[in-house]
Tab-separated table of C-alpha atoms in Angstrom:
chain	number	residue	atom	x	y	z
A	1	UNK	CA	148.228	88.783	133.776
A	2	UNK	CA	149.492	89.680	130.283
A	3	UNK	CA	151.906	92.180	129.773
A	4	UNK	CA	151.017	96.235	129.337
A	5	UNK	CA	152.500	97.914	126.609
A	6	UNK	CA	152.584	101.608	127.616
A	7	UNK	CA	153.129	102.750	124.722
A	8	UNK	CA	150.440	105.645	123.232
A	9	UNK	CA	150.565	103.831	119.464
A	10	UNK	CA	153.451	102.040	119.296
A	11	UNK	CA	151.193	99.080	119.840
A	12	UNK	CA	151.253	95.847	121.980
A	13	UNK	CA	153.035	94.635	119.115
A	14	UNK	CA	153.231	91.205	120.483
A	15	UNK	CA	150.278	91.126	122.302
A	16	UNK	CA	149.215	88.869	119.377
A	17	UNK	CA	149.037	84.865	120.687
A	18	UNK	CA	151.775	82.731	119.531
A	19	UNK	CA	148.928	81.549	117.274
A	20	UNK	CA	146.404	83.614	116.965
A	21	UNK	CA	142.985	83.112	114.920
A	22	UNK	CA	142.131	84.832	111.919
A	23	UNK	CA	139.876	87.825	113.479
A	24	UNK	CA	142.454	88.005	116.364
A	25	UNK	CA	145.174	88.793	114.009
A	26	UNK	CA	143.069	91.076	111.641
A	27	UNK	CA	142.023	93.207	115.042
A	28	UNK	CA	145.294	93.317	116.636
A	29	UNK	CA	147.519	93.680	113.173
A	30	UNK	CA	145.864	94.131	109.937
A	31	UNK	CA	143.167	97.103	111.012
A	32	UNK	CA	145.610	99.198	113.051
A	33	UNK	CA	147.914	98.781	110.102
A	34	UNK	CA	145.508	99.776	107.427
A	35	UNK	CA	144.686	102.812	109.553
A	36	UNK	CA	148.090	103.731	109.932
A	37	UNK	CA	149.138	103.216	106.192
A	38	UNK	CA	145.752	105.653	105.594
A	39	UNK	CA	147.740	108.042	107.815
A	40	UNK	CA	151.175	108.593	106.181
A	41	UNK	CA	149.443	108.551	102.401
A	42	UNK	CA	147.268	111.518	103.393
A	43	UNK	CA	149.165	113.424	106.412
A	44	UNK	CA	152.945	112.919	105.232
A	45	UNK	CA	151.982	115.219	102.173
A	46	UNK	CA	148.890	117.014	103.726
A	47	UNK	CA	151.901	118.134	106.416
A	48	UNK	CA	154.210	119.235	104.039
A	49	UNK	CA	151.978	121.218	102.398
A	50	UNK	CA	151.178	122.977	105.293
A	51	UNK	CA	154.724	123.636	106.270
A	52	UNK	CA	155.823	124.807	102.656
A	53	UNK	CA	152.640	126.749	101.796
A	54	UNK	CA	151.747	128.141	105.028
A	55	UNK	CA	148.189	128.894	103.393
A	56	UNK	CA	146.479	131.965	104.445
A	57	UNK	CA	148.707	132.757	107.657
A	58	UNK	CA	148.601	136.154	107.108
A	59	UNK	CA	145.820	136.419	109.070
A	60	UNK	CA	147.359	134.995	111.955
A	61	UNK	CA	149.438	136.478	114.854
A	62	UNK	CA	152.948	136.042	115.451
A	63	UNK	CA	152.264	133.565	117.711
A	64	UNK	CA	149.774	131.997	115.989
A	65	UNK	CA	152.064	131.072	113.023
A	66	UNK	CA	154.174	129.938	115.354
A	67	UNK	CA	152.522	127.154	116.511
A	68	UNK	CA	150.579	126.501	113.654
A	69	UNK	CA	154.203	126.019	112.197
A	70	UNK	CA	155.465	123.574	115.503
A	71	UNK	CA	151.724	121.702	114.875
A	72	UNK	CA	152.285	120.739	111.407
A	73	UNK	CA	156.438	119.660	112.559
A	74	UNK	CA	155.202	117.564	115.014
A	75	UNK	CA	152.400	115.372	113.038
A	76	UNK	CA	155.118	115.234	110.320
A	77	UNK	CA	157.539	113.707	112.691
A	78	UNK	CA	154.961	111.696	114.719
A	79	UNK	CA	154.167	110.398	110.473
A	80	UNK	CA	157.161	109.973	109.073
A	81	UNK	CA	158.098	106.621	111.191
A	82	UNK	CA	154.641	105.449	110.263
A	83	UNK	CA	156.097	102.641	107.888
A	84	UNK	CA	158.550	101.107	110.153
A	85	UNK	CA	155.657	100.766	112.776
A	86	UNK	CA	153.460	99.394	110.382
A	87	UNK	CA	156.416	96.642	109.201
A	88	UNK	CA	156.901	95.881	113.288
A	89	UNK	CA	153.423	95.234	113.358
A	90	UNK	CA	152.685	92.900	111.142
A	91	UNK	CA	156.824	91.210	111.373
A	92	UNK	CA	157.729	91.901	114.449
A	93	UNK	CA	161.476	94.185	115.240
A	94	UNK	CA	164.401	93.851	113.891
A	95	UNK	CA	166.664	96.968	114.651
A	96	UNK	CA	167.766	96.570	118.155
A	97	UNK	CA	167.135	98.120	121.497
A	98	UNK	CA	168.753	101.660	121.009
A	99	UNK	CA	166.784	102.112	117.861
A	100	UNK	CA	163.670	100.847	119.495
A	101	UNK	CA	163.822	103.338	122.725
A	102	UNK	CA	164.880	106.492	120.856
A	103	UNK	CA	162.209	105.868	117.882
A	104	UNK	CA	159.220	105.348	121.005
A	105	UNK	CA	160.403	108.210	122.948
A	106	UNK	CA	160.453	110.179	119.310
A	107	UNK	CA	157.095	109.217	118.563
A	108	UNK	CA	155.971	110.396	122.287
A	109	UNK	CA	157.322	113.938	122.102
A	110	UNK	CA	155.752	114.522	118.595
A	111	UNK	CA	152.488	113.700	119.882
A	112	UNK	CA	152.336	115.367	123.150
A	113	UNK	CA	153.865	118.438	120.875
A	114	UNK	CA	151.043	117.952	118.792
A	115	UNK	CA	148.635	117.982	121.599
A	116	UNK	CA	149.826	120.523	123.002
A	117	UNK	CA	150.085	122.730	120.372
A	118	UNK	CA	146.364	122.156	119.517
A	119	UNK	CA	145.533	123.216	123.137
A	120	UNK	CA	147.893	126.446	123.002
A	121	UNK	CA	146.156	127.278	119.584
A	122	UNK	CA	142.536	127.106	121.351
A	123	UNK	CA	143.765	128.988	124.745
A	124	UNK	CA	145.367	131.712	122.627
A	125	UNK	CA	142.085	132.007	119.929
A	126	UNK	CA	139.824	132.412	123.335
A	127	UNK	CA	142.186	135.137	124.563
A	128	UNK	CA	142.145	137.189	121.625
A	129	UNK	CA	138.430	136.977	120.556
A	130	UNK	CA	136.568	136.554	123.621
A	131	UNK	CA	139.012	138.664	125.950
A	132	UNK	CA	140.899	140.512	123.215
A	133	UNK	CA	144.363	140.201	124.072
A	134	UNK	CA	147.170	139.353	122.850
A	135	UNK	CA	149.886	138.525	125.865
A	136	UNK	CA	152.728	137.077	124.232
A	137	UNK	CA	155.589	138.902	122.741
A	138	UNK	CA	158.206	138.070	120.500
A	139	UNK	CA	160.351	137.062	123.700
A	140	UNK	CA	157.511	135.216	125.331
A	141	UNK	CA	156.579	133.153	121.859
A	142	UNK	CA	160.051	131.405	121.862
A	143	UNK	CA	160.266	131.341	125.754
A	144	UNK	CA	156.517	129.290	125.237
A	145	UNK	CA	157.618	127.316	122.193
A	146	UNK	CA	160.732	126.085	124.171
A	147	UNK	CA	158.803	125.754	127.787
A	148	UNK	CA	155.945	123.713	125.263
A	149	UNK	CA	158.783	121.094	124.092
A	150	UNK	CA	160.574	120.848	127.013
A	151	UNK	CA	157.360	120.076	129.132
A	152	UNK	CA	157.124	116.688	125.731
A	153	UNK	CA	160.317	115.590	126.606
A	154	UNK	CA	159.730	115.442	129.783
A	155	UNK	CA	156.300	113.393	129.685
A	156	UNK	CA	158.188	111.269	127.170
A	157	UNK	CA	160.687	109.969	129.547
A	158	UNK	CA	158.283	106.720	130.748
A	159	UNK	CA	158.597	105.529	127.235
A	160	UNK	CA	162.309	105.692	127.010
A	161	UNK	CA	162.675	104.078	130.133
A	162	UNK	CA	160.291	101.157	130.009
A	163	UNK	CA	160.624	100.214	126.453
A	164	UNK	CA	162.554	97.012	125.361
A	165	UNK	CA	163.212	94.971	122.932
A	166	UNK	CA	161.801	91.465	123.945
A	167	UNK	CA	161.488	88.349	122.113
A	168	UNK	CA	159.449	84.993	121.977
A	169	UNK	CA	159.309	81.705	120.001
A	170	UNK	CA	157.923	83.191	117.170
A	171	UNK	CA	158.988	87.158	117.216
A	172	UNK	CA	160.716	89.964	118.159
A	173	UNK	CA	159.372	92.923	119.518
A	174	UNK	CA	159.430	96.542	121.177
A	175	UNK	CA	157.194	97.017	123.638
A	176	UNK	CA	157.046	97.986	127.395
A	177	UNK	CA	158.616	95.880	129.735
A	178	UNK	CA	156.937	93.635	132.689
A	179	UNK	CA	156.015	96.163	135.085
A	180	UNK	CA	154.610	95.926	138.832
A	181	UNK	CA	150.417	97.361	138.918
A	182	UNK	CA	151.449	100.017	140.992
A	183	UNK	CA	154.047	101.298	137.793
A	184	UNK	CA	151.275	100.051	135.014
A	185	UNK	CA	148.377	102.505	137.308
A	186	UNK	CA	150.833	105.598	137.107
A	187	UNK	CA	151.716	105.255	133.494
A	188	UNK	CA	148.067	104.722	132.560
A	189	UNK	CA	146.975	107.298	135.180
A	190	UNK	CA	149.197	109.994	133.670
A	191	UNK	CA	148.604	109.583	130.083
A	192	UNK	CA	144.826	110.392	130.647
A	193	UNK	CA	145.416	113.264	133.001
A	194	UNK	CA	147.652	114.405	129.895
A	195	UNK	CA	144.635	113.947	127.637
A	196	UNK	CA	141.957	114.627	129.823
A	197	UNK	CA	143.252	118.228	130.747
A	198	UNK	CA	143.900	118.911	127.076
A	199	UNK	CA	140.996	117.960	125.859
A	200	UNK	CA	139.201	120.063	128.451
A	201	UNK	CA	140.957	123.002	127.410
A	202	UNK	CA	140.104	122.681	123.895
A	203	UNK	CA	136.496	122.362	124.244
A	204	UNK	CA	136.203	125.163	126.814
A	205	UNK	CA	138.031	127.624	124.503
A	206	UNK	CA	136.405	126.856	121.056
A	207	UNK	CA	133.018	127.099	123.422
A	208	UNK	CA	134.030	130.082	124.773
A	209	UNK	CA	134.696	131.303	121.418
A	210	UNK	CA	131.344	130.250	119.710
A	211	UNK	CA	129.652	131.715	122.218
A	212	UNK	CA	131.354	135.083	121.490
A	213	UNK	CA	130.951	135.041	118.049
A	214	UNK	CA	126.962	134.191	117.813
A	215	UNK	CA	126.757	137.478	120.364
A	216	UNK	CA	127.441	139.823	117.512
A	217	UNK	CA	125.636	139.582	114.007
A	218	UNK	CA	129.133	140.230	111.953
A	219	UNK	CA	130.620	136.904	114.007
A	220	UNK	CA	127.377	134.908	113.636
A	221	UNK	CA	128.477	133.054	110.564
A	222	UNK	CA	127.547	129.089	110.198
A	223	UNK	CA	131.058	128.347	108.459
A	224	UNK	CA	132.388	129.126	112.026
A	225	UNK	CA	130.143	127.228	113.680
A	226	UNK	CA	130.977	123.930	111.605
A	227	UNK	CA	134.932	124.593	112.090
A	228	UNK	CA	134.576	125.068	115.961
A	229	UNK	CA	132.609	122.255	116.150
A	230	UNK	CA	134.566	120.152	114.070
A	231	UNK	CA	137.884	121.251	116.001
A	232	UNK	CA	135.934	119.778	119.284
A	233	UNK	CA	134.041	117.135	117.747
A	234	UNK	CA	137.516	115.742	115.899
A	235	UNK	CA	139.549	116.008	118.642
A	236	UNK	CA	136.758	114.072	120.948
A	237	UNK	CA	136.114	111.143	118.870
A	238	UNK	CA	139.901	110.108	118.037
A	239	UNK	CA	141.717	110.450	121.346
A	240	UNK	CA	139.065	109.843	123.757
A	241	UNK	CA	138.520	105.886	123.018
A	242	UNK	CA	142.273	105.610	123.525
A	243	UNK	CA	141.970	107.069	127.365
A	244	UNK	CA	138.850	105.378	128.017
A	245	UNK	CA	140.626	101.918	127.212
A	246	UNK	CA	143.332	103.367	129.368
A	247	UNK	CA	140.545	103.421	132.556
A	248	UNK	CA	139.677	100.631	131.577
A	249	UNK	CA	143.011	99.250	132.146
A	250	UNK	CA	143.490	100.944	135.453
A	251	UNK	CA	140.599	98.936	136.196
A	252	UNK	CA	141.192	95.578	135.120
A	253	UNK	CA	144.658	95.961	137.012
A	254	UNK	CA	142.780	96.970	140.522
A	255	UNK	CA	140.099	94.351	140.097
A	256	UNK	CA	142.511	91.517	138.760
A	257	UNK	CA	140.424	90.969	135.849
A	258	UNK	CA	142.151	89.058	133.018
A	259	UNK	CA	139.303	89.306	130.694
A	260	UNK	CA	138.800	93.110	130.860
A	261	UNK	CA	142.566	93.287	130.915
A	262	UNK	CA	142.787	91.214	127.450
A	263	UNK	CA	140.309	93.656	125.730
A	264	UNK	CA	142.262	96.596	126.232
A	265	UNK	CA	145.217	95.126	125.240
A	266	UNK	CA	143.356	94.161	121.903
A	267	UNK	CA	141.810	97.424	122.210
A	268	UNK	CA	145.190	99.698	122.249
A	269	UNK	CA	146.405	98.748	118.841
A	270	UNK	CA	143.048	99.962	117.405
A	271	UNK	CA	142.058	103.073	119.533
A	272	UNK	CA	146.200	104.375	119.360
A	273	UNK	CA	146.370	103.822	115.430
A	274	UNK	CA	143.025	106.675	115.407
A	275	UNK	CA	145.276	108.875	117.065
A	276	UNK	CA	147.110	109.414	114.403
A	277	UNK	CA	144.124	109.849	112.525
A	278	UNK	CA	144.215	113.495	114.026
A	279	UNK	CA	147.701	114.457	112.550
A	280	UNK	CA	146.083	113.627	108.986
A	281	UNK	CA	142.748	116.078	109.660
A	282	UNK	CA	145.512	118.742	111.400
A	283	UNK	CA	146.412	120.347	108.062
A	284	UNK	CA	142.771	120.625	107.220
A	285	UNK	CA	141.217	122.040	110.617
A	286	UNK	CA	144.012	124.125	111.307
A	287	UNK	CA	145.514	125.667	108.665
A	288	UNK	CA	143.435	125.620	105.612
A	289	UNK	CA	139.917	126.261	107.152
A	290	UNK	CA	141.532	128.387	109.660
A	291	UNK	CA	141.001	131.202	107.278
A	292	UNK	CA	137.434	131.376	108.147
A	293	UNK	CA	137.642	132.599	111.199
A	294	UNK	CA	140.977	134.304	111.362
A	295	UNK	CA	139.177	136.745	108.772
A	296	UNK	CA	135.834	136.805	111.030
A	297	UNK	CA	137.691	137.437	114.540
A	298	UNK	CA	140.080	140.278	112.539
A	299	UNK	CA	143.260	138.850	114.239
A	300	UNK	CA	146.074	140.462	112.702
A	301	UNK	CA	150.091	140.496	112.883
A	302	UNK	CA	151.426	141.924	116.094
């Protein structure tokens, strides 16, 4: 059976045949690439904007800003890279093995920040509008900031540990290493428990919080409808493709199915590049249509 990259977007960079056909090397290369090179044009500066402007957070709690702030950090650092991985995909990598584990594991805690930021954003908005409260203190906001990126690090430690630089007749690469099924189940296993629970969380709080707001007239406003639903809806679409290929996986590996196998390893490049998609649209959902319902649900500095 072919090899499993584990990584969540750094790509089965040389999952590519030693000499592959046209539409094989436009799938597995040239689309991710495009995607990716889409990504740092609009969410390097879409980011920075964010972070410099900070536009209308003074609607926003404490804690709020807070992670709004650590949100737009992480897609920024999970962007920033983008270039290099786009270079590795379509050359193959050329900066050694110490470069190549610290830049994955990188790349891993900036997106599981990410995620996780999105998720404490949507647990914290159902608190305060559907349960009005706000729990978290000065003390407790850096105590959760520092318990969010500790809890990254540590889900980014399979990434550090399996990825190596490996080469062939024709490249070299960075990718996870040859791996027993019973390690290649776990990884894949873990990284949609990750997802799945997050993604759960989101939908059940911006639910929770639609719900509350078309109960009173002065909440019932269709601009919050679209932005809830376009929270859910965005965060859906471009991570859940990525952890259904992953079941797939988990599948092909139980059934010994080389066929199924090979589509998800053709798959990953595709469905991880969309992830990234989601830094790009963070600015957007987060922080400049925010406003909308940070002035609707009256949440104010504490």
């Amino acid at each position: 059976m072919e090899e499993f990259n584990s990584s969540l977007v750094t790509f089965n960079i040389s999952s590519t045949p030693d000499h592959p056909s046209t539409a094989s090397w436009v799938s597995i290369s040239l689309v991710p690439a495009v995607v990716l090179s889409i990504c740092f044009l609009l969410g390097v500066p879409g980011n920075i904007a964010v972070i410099i402007l900070k536009p209308n957070w003074q609607h926003l709690s404490s804690l709020s800003q807070s992670l709004m702030l650590n949100l737009a950090i992480s897609d920024l650092i999970c962007l920033l890279p983008l270039p290099l991985w786009i270079y590795t995909l379509l050359k193959g990598w050329t900066l050694g093995l110490v470069a190549c584990k610290l830049l994955t594991y990188l790349m891993f805690c900036s997106l599981y920040s990410s995620m996780l930021s999105v998720t404490l954003l949507s647990v914290q908005r159902y608190l305060q509008v559907v349960h009005r409260q706000n729990i978290f203190d000065r003390v407790g906001k850096m105590r959760l900031l520092v318990l969010l990126w500790l809890v990254t690090m540590i889900l980014s430690i399979p990434a550090l540990v399996i990825r190596q630089v490996i080469k062939d007749q024709h490249r070299t690469s960075c990718r996870g290493t040859h791996a027993p099924p019973s390690q290649q189940v776990a990884v894949l296993l873990s990284e949609c428990l990750i997802g799945f629970v997050s993604i759960s969380f989101v939908a059940f709080s911006y639910i929770g919080v639609q719900r509350k707001v078309n109960q009173a007239a002065f909440f019932n406003n269709p601009q919050t409808t679209r932005l809830i639903t376009s929270i859910i809806v965005a965060f859906f679409i471009l991570w859940m493709p990525y952890y259904i290929t992953n079941v797939l996986g988990v599948s092909a590996i139980l059934l010994k199915n080389d066929g199924l196998w090979k589509f998800c390893l053709n798959s990953w490049n595709i469905f991880g590049a969309l992830a990234f998609v989601n830094s790009c649209l963070n600015p957007l959902l987060y922080a400049f249509a925010l406003k909308n319902t940070c002035t609707l649900c009256g949440e104010r500095e504490h």
